[in-house]
Short mmCIF file of C-alpha atoms in Angstrom, two decimals:
data_model
loop_
_atom_site.label_atom_id
_atom_site.label_comp_id
_atom_site.label_asym_id
_atom_site.label_seq_id
_atom_site.Cartn_x
_atom_site.Cartn_y
_atom_site.Cartn_z
CA MET A 1 94.69 146.62 -14.59
CA SER A 2 96.50 143.43 -13.60
CA THR A 3 94.90 140.38 -12.36
CA GLU A 4 96.59 140.93 -8.89
CA GLN A 5 95.06 144.39 -8.69
CA SER A 6 91.64 143.53 -9.98
CA GLY A 7 91.49 140.29 -7.78
CA GLY A 8 90.52 138.04 -10.56
CA MET A 9 92.38 135.04 -11.93
CA ASN A 10 93.47 134.99 -15.59
CA ASP A 11 93.13 132.12 -17.99
CA ASN A 12 96.60 130.63 -17.08
CA ASP A 13 95.88 130.85 -13.40
CA ARG A 14 92.47 129.02 -13.83
CA SER A 15 93.96 126.31 -16.04
CA ILE A 16 96.71 125.57 -13.61
CA THR A 17 94.42 125.87 -10.51
CA GLY A 18 92.06 123.38 -12.19
CA PHE A 19 94.81 120.96 -12.81
CA VAL A 20 96.32 120.88 -9.37
CA MET A 21 92.82 120.83 -7.82
CA ILE A 22 91.75 117.66 -9.50
CA SER A 23 95.19 116.20 -9.04
CA HIS A 24 95.33 117.08 -5.33
CA ALA A 25 91.83 115.66 -4.74
CA VAL A 26 92.84 112.37 -6.49
CA VAL A 27 96.04 111.96 -4.39
CA HIS A 28 94.04 112.19 -1.14
CA THR A 29 91.25 110.18 -2.37
CA TYR A 30 93.65 107.24 -2.90
CA GLU A 31 95.41 107.95 0.53
CA LEU A 32 92.28 107.80 2.61
CA SER A 33 90.47 105.04 0.73
CA ILE A 34 93.23 102.57 1.79
CA PRO A 35 91.99 102.35 5.37
CA ILE A 36 88.51 101.45 4.19
CA LEU A 37 90.00 98.71 2.19
CA MET A 38 92.08 97.48 5.10
CA VAL A 39 88.98 96.39 6.97
CA ILE A 40 88.33 93.84 4.09
CA TRP A 41 92.09 92.89 3.69
CA LEU A 42 92.20 91.70 7.39
CA THR A 43 89.58 89.30 6.79
CA GLU A 44 90.27 88.44 3.26
CA PHE A 45 93.93 87.55 3.71
CA ASP A 46 93.81 86.49 7.34
CA VAL A 47 96.62 88.91 8.42
CA THR A 48 97.19 90.62 11.72
CA THR A 49 96.87 94.22 12.45
CA ALA A 50 100.67 94.39 13.07
CA VAL A 51 101.59 92.77 9.68
CA LEU A 52 99.07 94.85 7.64
CA GLY A 53 99.86 98.13 9.50
CA THR A 54 103.64 97.71 8.77
CA ALA A 55 102.77 97.04 5.03
CA VAL A 56 100.68 100.10 4.92
CA ALA A 57 103.34 102.13 6.86
CA ILE A 58 105.86 101.28 4.18
CA GLY A 59 103.67 102.51 1.38
CA TYR A 60 102.71 105.71 3.41
CA GLY A 61 106.36 106.16 4.32
CA LEU A 62 107.43 106.32 0.69
CA PHE A 63 104.76 108.93 0.11
CA GLY A 64 106.90 111.04 2.45
CA LEU A 65 110.35 110.04 1.71
CA GLY A 66 109.98 110.78 -1.97
CA ALA A 67 109.10 114.45 -1.19
CA LEU A 68 112.79 115.73 -1.28
CA PRO A 69 113.89 114.13 -4.47
CA ALA A 70 110.61 115.03 -6.17
CA GLY A 71 111.19 118.74 -5.33
CA VAL A 72 114.67 118.58 -6.83
CA LEU A 73 113.13 116.81 -9.96
CA ALA A 74 110.36 119.58 -10.10
CA ASP A 75 112.95 122.41 -10.17
CA LYS A 76 115.01 120.62 -12.89
CA PHE A 77 112.25 119.34 -15.24
CA GLY A 78 109.09 121.24 -14.46
CA SER A 79 106.08 120.22 -12.66
CA ARG A 80 103.56 119.17 -15.33
CA GLU A 81 105.28 116.03 -16.47
CA LEU A 82 105.94 115.02 -13.03
CA VAL A 83 102.33 115.39 -11.84
CA LEU A 84 101.19 113.30 -14.83
CA ALA A 85 103.77 110.61 -13.86
CA CYS A 86 102.21 110.76 -10.25
CA LEU A 87 98.69 110.29 -11.67
CA ALA A 88 99.67 107.50 -13.93
CA GLY A 89 101.68 105.63 -11.08
CA MET A 90 98.86 105.83 -8.76
CA GLY A 91 96.35 104.56 -11.03
CA GLY A 92 98.66 101.70 -11.99
CA SER A 93 99.28 100.84 -8.36
CA PHE A 94 95.51 100.53 -7.75
CA LEU A 95 95.04 98.17 -10.75
CA LEU A 96 97.72 96.03 -9.13
CA LEU A 97 95.94 96.19 -5.82
CA GLY A 98 92.74 94.79 -7.49
CA ALA A 99 94.72 91.76 -8.52
CA ALA A 100 96.34 91.25 -5.13
CA GLN A 101 96.52 87.49 -3.86
CA GLY A 102 98.16 88.21 -0.51
CA ILE A 103 99.98 90.65 1.75
CA VAL A 104 102.99 90.55 -0.54
CA THR A 105 101.18 91.97 -3.54
CA ILE A 106 99.34 94.46 -1.34
CA THR A 107 102.77 95.79 -0.08
CA ILE A 108 104.21 96.10 -3.42
CA ALA A 109 101.16 97.90 -4.81
CA LEU A 110 101.16 100.28 -1.81
CA CYS A 111 105.03 100.89 -2.29
CA LEU A 112 104.27 101.92 -5.89
CA TRP A 113 101.54 104.01 -4.75
CA GLY A 114 103.70 105.68 -2.23
CA VAL A 115 106.50 106.46 -4.55
CA ALA A 116 104.03 107.83 -7.22
CA ALA A 117 102.15 109.89 -4.79
CA SER A 118 105.22 111.58 -3.22
CA ILE A 119 105.83 113.45 -6.38
CA TYR A 120 102.56 115.38 -6.12
CA HIS A 121 103.02 117.91 -3.26
CA PRO A 122 106.50 119.32 -4.17
CA ALA A 123 105.52 119.52 -7.91
CA GLY A 124 101.94 120.76 -7.44
CA LEU A 125 102.94 123.49 -4.92
CA SER A 126 105.92 124.54 -7.14
CA LEU A 127 103.57 124.80 -10.06
CA ILE A 128 101.15 127.26 -8.29
CA SER A 129 104.11 129.28 -7.02
CA THR A 130 105.77 129.73 -10.45
CA GLY A 131 102.59 129.71 -12.67
CA VAL A 132 99.75 131.29 -10.83
CA GLU A 133 99.84 135.08 -10.35
CA GLN A 134 97.03 134.97 -7.91
CA ARG A 135 98.98 132.58 -5.68
CA GLY A 136 96.86 133.05 -2.43
CA THR A 137 93.67 132.12 -4.31
CA GLY A 138 95.36 129.26 -6.02
CA PHE A 139 96.71 127.81 -2.72
CA ALA A 140 93.28 128.35 -1.30
CA TYR A 141 91.43 126.35 -3.95
CA HIS A 142 94.29 123.83 -4.08
CA GLY A 143 93.71 123.12 -0.28
CA MET A 144 89.97 122.85 -0.57
CA ALA A 145 90.35 120.27 -3.25
CA GLY A 146 92.67 118.19 -0.99
CA ASN A 147 90.11 118.33 1.65
CA PHE A 148 87.40 117.20 -0.88
CA GLY A 149 89.51 114.13 -1.56
CA ILE A 150 90.26 113.46 2.18
CA ALA A 151 86.50 113.61 2.92
CA PHE A 152 84.84 112.04 0.01
CA GLY A 153 87.59 109.37 -1.03
CA PRO A 154 86.57 107.17 1.78
CA LEU A 155 82.85 107.83 1.34
CA ILE A 156 82.87 106.97 -2.29
CA THR A 157 84.93 103.75 -1.64
CA ALA A 158 82.48 102.73 1.09
CA VAL A 159 79.51 103.29 -1.21
CA LEU A 160 81.05 101.33 -4.11
CA LEU A 161 81.78 98.54 -1.66
CA LEU A 162 78.03 98.22 -1.20
CA PHE A 163 77.59 97.25 -4.79
CA PHE A 164 80.72 95.77 -6.01
CA ASP A 165 83.45 93.31 -4.87
CA TRP A 166 86.63 95.15 -3.52
CA ARG A 167 88.63 94.12 -6.39
CA LEU A 168 86.38 95.75 -8.93
CA VAL A 169 86.13 98.78 -6.52
CA THR A 170 90.04 99.33 -6.63
CA GLY A 171 89.66 99.07 -10.53
CA LEU A 172 86.94 101.76 -10.55
CA LEU A 173 89.13 103.91 -8.30
CA VAL A 174 91.66 104.11 -11.24
CA LEU A 175 89.09 106.28 -13.13
CA PRO A 176 89.92 109.66 -11.13
CA ALA A 177 93.35 109.38 -12.14
CA VAL A 178 92.36 108.81 -15.80
CA ILE A 179 90.01 111.81 -15.59
CA ALA A 180 92.88 113.91 -14.26
CA ILE A 181 95.29 112.87 -16.82
CA ALA A 182 92.75 113.67 -19.61
CA TYR A 183 92.24 117.21 -18.32
CA ALA A 184 96.08 117.70 -18.10
CA VAL A 185 96.52 116.68 -21.62
CA THR A 186 93.94 118.90 -22.91
CA ALA A 187 94.82 121.96 -20.59
CA SER A 188 97.14 124.61 -21.74
CA PHE A 189 99.26 126.71 -19.30
CA ASP A 190 102.44 128.47 -18.67
CA GLU A 191 104.29 127.16 -15.77
CA THR A 192 106.36 130.18 -15.26
CA ALA A 193 103.97 132.94 -15.88
CA ALA A 194 103.93 134.31 -12.37
CA VAL A 195 107.74 134.34 -12.12
CA ARG A 196 107.98 136.55 -15.14
CA ALA A 197 105.10 138.76 -13.92
CA ASP A 198 107.16 139.39 -10.71
CA GLY A 199 110.28 140.18 -12.90
CA GLY A 200 111.87 136.89 -11.81
CA ALA A 201 112.51 138.37 -8.42
CA ASP A 202 110.21 136.19 -6.35
CA ALA A 203 112.51 134.09 -4.00
CA ASP A 204 109.72 131.74 -2.89
CA ALA A 205 108.66 131.01 -6.59
CA GLY A 206 112.05 130.41 -8.04
CA ASP A 207 113.00 130.90 -11.73
CA GLY A 208 113.56 127.38 -12.87
CA ASP A 209 117.23 127.58 -11.65
CA GLY A 210 116.61 127.63 -7.98
CA GLY A 211 117.38 125.08 -5.23
CA PRO A 212 120.67 123.20 -4.65
CA THR A 213 122.54 122.17 -7.80
CA SER A 214 124.87 119.66 -6.15
CA LEU A 215 124.93 117.34 -3.19
CA ALA A 216 127.23 119.75 -1.55
CA GLY A 217 124.86 122.70 -2.20
CA PHE A 218 121.92 120.65 -0.67
CA ILE A 219 123.95 119.80 2.38
CA GLU A 220 124.90 123.46 2.88
CA ASP A 221 121.33 124.61 2.36
CA THR A 222 120.08 122.03 4.85
CA ARG A 223 122.65 123.04 7.41
CA THR A 224 121.66 126.72 7.11
CA LEU A 225 117.90 125.94 7.35
CA PHE A 226 118.13 123.68 10.51
CA THR A 227 118.24 126.34 12.99
CA PHE A 228 117.17 125.38 16.47
CA GLY A 229 113.65 126.86 15.99
CA PHE A 230 113.17 125.13 12.64
CA THR A 231 114.40 121.82 14.01
CA ILE A 232 111.87 122.01 16.82
CA ALA A 233 109.22 122.78 14.23
CA ILE A 234 110.03 119.71 12.22
CA PHE A 235 109.76 117.59 15.39
CA ILE A 236 106.34 119.13 15.96
CA VAL A 237 105.39 118.24 12.39
CA MET A 238 106.63 114.62 13.20
CA MET A 239 104.39 114.36 16.22
CA ASN A 240 101.48 115.48 13.99
CA GLY A 241 102.33 112.90 11.41
CA LEU A 242 102.64 110.02 13.89
CA PHE A 243 99.35 110.80 15.43
CA TYR A 244 97.65 111.49 12.18
CA ARG A 245 98.58 108.32 10.48
CA GLY A 246 98.38 106.25 13.59
CA THR A 247 94.88 107.27 14.32
CA LEU A 248 93.27 107.26 10.89
CA THR A 249 94.84 104.09 9.44
CA PHE A 250 93.02 101.51 11.65
CA LEU A 251 90.05 103.86 12.68
CA PRO A 252 87.37 102.34 10.34
CA ASP A 253 88.21 99.01 11.82
CA VAL A 254 88.13 100.29 15.45
CA LEU A 255 84.97 102.27 15.02
CA SER A 256 83.21 99.13 13.61
CA GLY A 257 83.50 97.58 17.12
CA PHE A 258 81.60 100.43 18.67
CA MET A 259 78.94 101.22 16.17
CA PRO A 260 75.44 99.59 16.58
CA ASP A 261 73.95 97.58 13.74
CA VAL A 262 72.22 100.64 12.06
CA ALA A 263 71.10 98.68 9.01
CA ASP A 264 69.37 96.09 11.10
CA GLN A 265 67.77 98.55 13.54
CA LEU A 266 66.28 100.80 10.80
CA GLN A 267 65.67 97.88 8.48
CA LEU A 268 67.58 99.49 5.55
CA PHE A 269 68.19 96.21 3.71
CA ASP A 270 66.98 92.68 3.58
CA PRO A 271 68.95 90.85 6.30
CA ASP A 272 70.01 88.02 3.85
CA SER A 273 70.91 90.43 0.97
CA PRO A 274 74.57 91.06 -0.03
CA MET A 275 74.04 94.74 0.52
CA ALA A 276 73.29 94.12 4.12
CA GLU A 277 76.51 91.99 4.43
CA GLU A 278 78.62 94.70 3.01
CA PHE A 279 77.03 97.79 4.69
CA ASP A 280 79.40 98.99 7.35
CA PRO A 281 78.26 102.15 9.29
CA ALA A 282 81.71 102.70 10.67
CA SER A 283 82.97 103.58 7.11
CA TYR A 284 80.38 106.32 6.89
CA LEU A 285 81.05 107.67 10.40
CA TYR A 286 84.95 107.77 9.40
CA ALA A 287 83.95 109.76 6.22
CA GLY A 288 81.86 111.98 8.30
CA LEU A 289 84.78 112.57 10.68
CA LEU A 290 86.96 113.64 7.73
CA MET A 291 84.33 115.93 6.42
CA VAL A 292 84.36 117.73 9.83
CA GLY A 293 87.97 118.04 9.16
CA MET A 294 87.33 120.59 6.45
CA ALA A 295 85.83 122.89 9.23
CA GLY A 296 88.97 122.38 11.37
CA GLN A 297 91.24 123.40 8.38
CA PHE A 298 89.16 126.61 7.97
CA VAL A 299 89.35 127.56 11.63
CA GLY A 300 92.94 126.72 12.06
CA GLY A 301 93.81 128.81 8.94
CA LYS A 302 92.00 131.64 10.32
CA LEU A 303 93.71 131.34 13.70
CA THR A 304 97.11 131.53 12.14
CA ASP A 305 96.24 135.21 11.29
CA ARG A 306 95.01 136.03 14.77
CA ILE A 307 97.20 134.33 17.34
CA PRO A 308 100.92 133.11 17.52
CA THR A 309 101.15 129.88 15.89
CA GLU A 310 102.95 128.32 18.82
CA THR A 311 100.02 129.08 21.08
CA GLY A 312 97.63 127.65 18.56
CA LEU A 313 99.73 124.45 18.53
CA VAL A 314 99.77 124.03 22.18
CA ALA A 315 96.03 124.47 22.49
CA ILE A 316 95.20 122.09 19.48
CA PHE A 317 97.76 119.39 20.58
CA GLY A 318 96.55 119.56 24.11
CA SER A 319 92.93 119.14 22.82
CA LEU A 320 93.95 116.14 20.81
CA ALA A 321 95.76 114.36 23.71
CA VAL A 322 92.51 114.91 25.87
CA VAL A 323 90.26 113.53 22.89
CA ALA A 324 92.46 110.49 22.37
CA LEU A 325 92.40 109.56 26.11
CA LEU A 326 88.58 110.16 26.18
CA PHE A 327 87.78 108.46 22.87
CA VAL A 328 87.26 104.79 23.97
CA PRO A 329 85.34 105.82 27.24
CA ALA A 330 82.99 107.98 24.98
CA ALA A 331 82.66 105.31 22.37
CA GLU A 332 81.59 102.79 25.03
CA ALA A 333 79.12 105.17 26.43
CA GLY A 334 76.75 105.25 23.46
CA LEU A 335 76.17 106.39 19.93
CA ALA A 336 75.64 110.10 20.80
CA SER A 337 78.91 110.39 22.77
CA LEU A 338 80.78 108.36 19.97
CA LEU A 339 79.67 110.92 17.43
CA VAL A 340 80.59 113.89 19.71
CA VAL A 341 84.20 112.50 20.20
CA SER A 342 84.64 111.56 16.49
CA VAL A 343 83.58 115.23 15.68
CA LEU A 344 86.21 116.65 17.99
CA LEU A 345 88.84 114.22 16.72
CA GLY A 346 88.16 115.11 13.14
CA PHE A 347 88.11 118.95 13.80
CA PHE A 348 91.28 119.25 15.86
CA LEU A 349 93.28 116.73 13.73
CA PHE A 350 92.86 118.80 10.64
CA ALA A 351 93.02 122.16 12.53
CA LEU A 352 96.69 121.36 13.05
CA GLN A 353 97.64 121.41 9.40
CA PRO A 354 97.41 125.13 8.61
CA MET A 355 98.86 125.89 12.17
CA TYR A 356 102.14 123.81 11.50
CA GLN A 357 102.35 124.94 7.85
CA ALA A 358 102.37 128.52 8.97
CA THR A 359 104.89 127.66 11.66
CA ILE A 360 107.27 126.16 9.23
CA ALA A 361 107.02 129.40 7.08
CA GLU A 362 107.82 131.61 10.16
CA TYR A 363 110.92 129.55 10.99
CA SER A 364 112.37 129.15 7.62
CA PRO A 365 114.01 131.79 5.23
CA PRO A 366 111.96 132.69 2.11
CA GLY A 367 114.87 131.46 -0.13
CA ASP A 368 114.65 128.01 1.33
CA ARG A 369 111.13 127.64 1.61
CA GLY A 370 110.79 124.97 -1.10
CA LEU A 371 113.48 122.89 0.78
CA SER A 372 111.72 123.49 4.11
CA TYR A 373 108.50 122.07 2.87
CA GLY A 374 110.21 119.14 1.42
CA TYR A 375 111.46 118.34 4.92
CA THR A 376 107.98 119.18 6.13
CA TYR A 377 106.40 116.47 4.03
CA LEU A 378 109.13 114.07 4.86
CA GLY A 379 108.25 114.50 8.45
CA THR A 380 104.59 114.39 8.00
CA PHE A 381 104.17 111.54 5.56
CA GLY A 382 107.46 109.79 5.80
CA ILE A 383 108.45 109.59 9.61
CA GLY A 384 104.73 109.96 10.35
CA ALA A 385 103.97 106.77 8.40
CA ALA A 386 105.42 104.74 11.31
CA GLY A 387 102.29 105.74 13.27
CA ALA A 388 100.41 103.01 11.10
CA ALA A 389 102.95 100.43 12.39
CA ILE A 390 102.85 101.52 15.94
CA THR A 391 99.02 101.43 15.99
CA GLY A 392 98.92 97.99 14.42
CA TYR A 393 101.52 96.79 17.03
CA LEU A 394 99.68 98.32 19.95
CA LEU A 395 96.29 96.80 18.84
CA GLU A 396 98.00 93.32 19.00
CA ILE A 397 99.60 93.68 22.36
CA THR A 398 96.95 95.86 24.30
CA SER A 399 93.41 96.99 24.27
CA ILE A 400 91.88 99.65 22.07
CA ALA A 401 91.83 101.99 25.19
CA GLY A 402 95.51 101.16 25.66
CA THR A 403 96.29 101.93 21.95
CA PHE A 404 94.64 105.37 22.21
CA ALA A 405 96.39 106.16 25.46
CA GLY A 406 99.73 105.34 23.68
CA LEU A 407 98.65 107.47 20.64
CA ALA A 408 97.86 110.32 23.10
CA ALA A 409 101.60 110.56 23.85
CA PHE A 410 102.24 112.18 20.34
CA PRO A 411 100.05 115.23 20.70
CA ALA A 412 101.25 115.55 24.30
CA VAL A 413 104.83 115.82 23.18
CA GLY A 414 103.89 118.01 20.45
CA ALA A 415 102.35 120.61 23.02
CA VAL A 416 105.55 120.40 25.08
CA LEU A 417 107.57 121.00 21.90
CA ALA A 418 105.38 124.00 20.93
CA VAL A 419 105.97 125.45 24.45
CA VAL A 420 109.76 125.18 24.02
CA LEU A 421 109.63 126.72 20.54
CA TYR A 422 107.51 129.70 21.77
CA ARG A 423 110.06 130.35 24.76
CA TYR A 424 113.38 129.67 22.85
CA GLY A 425 112.75 129.65 19.08
CA GLU A 426 114.11 132.55 17.06
CA ARG A 427 112.65 133.33 13.73
CA PRO A 428 115.08 134.17 10.69
#
């Protein structure tokens, strides 16, 4: 009886799944630790939110822009070496961050991080699709690990900052990449086991010879892919990316303006101790908001099997627009309402991800699925990175309430586009 029939993962499946799980968690640990560090950089280097937001947007933008070439390289050279290069590059960039003397060094380090991190998603997802026979289980564990990094990366960073200087903390954050590399070096797996098990006929997985082999082929595949429905779906992905990055990048700093001094009220530390000075309750609320996102991912994923994805997108985007408009009034009303609106923001923000991922699958042909997700990550992380610069600029020229009102435009447009997709989009 095969593993597919028995429902169990074989040794190769487990080895690959373990590799991509730890690598995926590391990528998002770094991604979401950056906003925590930004709170310190704003003071340490006396930069404006507009300047720092632009610097971070460049790094985050490269995180998305590198997805397309990374996908081509994964098809040509295999995934294992590319993921190793990704991990090494991210670790090295955080070493450089620890030595930063100003905004220029921070920008360079974040650019290096973005280039390295951009490799992961095309290479990691390709590895699962070609090497793991129990693909559904592999993708599920992969997603859970990513959520773990998203939720606990900021928490770990915030806790470390209680005890150590931020420069040392960035150095300590290199350790997850080192651990992941050590696992990869000792792990043994076959990258193409699933393709051979399928007789090489799986269009989604590929056979190591898939994808465009020339610029002309790439352009032709792109032209075929971008139907009206897929184009609208990509614009929906962009609205998600702009709101996601725009909201989360400065959220720790924004929350710090609304959070009461919990440490002083509860007498957690000696008021004159260094720990009391470093303790920032907003960082922990931020981490908690991201943990709630794990529930949003689960619910959003379940809904994709039960309702049309366009309907789900309209409902979730609409909810996010309302939450964005109510965020500041709720935060100003007190701690309880701040906690409630933060939970709602985290839930709906991450419920969007499985919904738009399923939508992309429905509006792209199976043979171009890898290319379609390359464009998806370009839209989410590449174009979406502009959200950080937009938020930084809005914080400079208007109030926090005005900033959130401006950000609400992205999910509002996303909801309208989802209606258009529902009415006029045609699936392949």
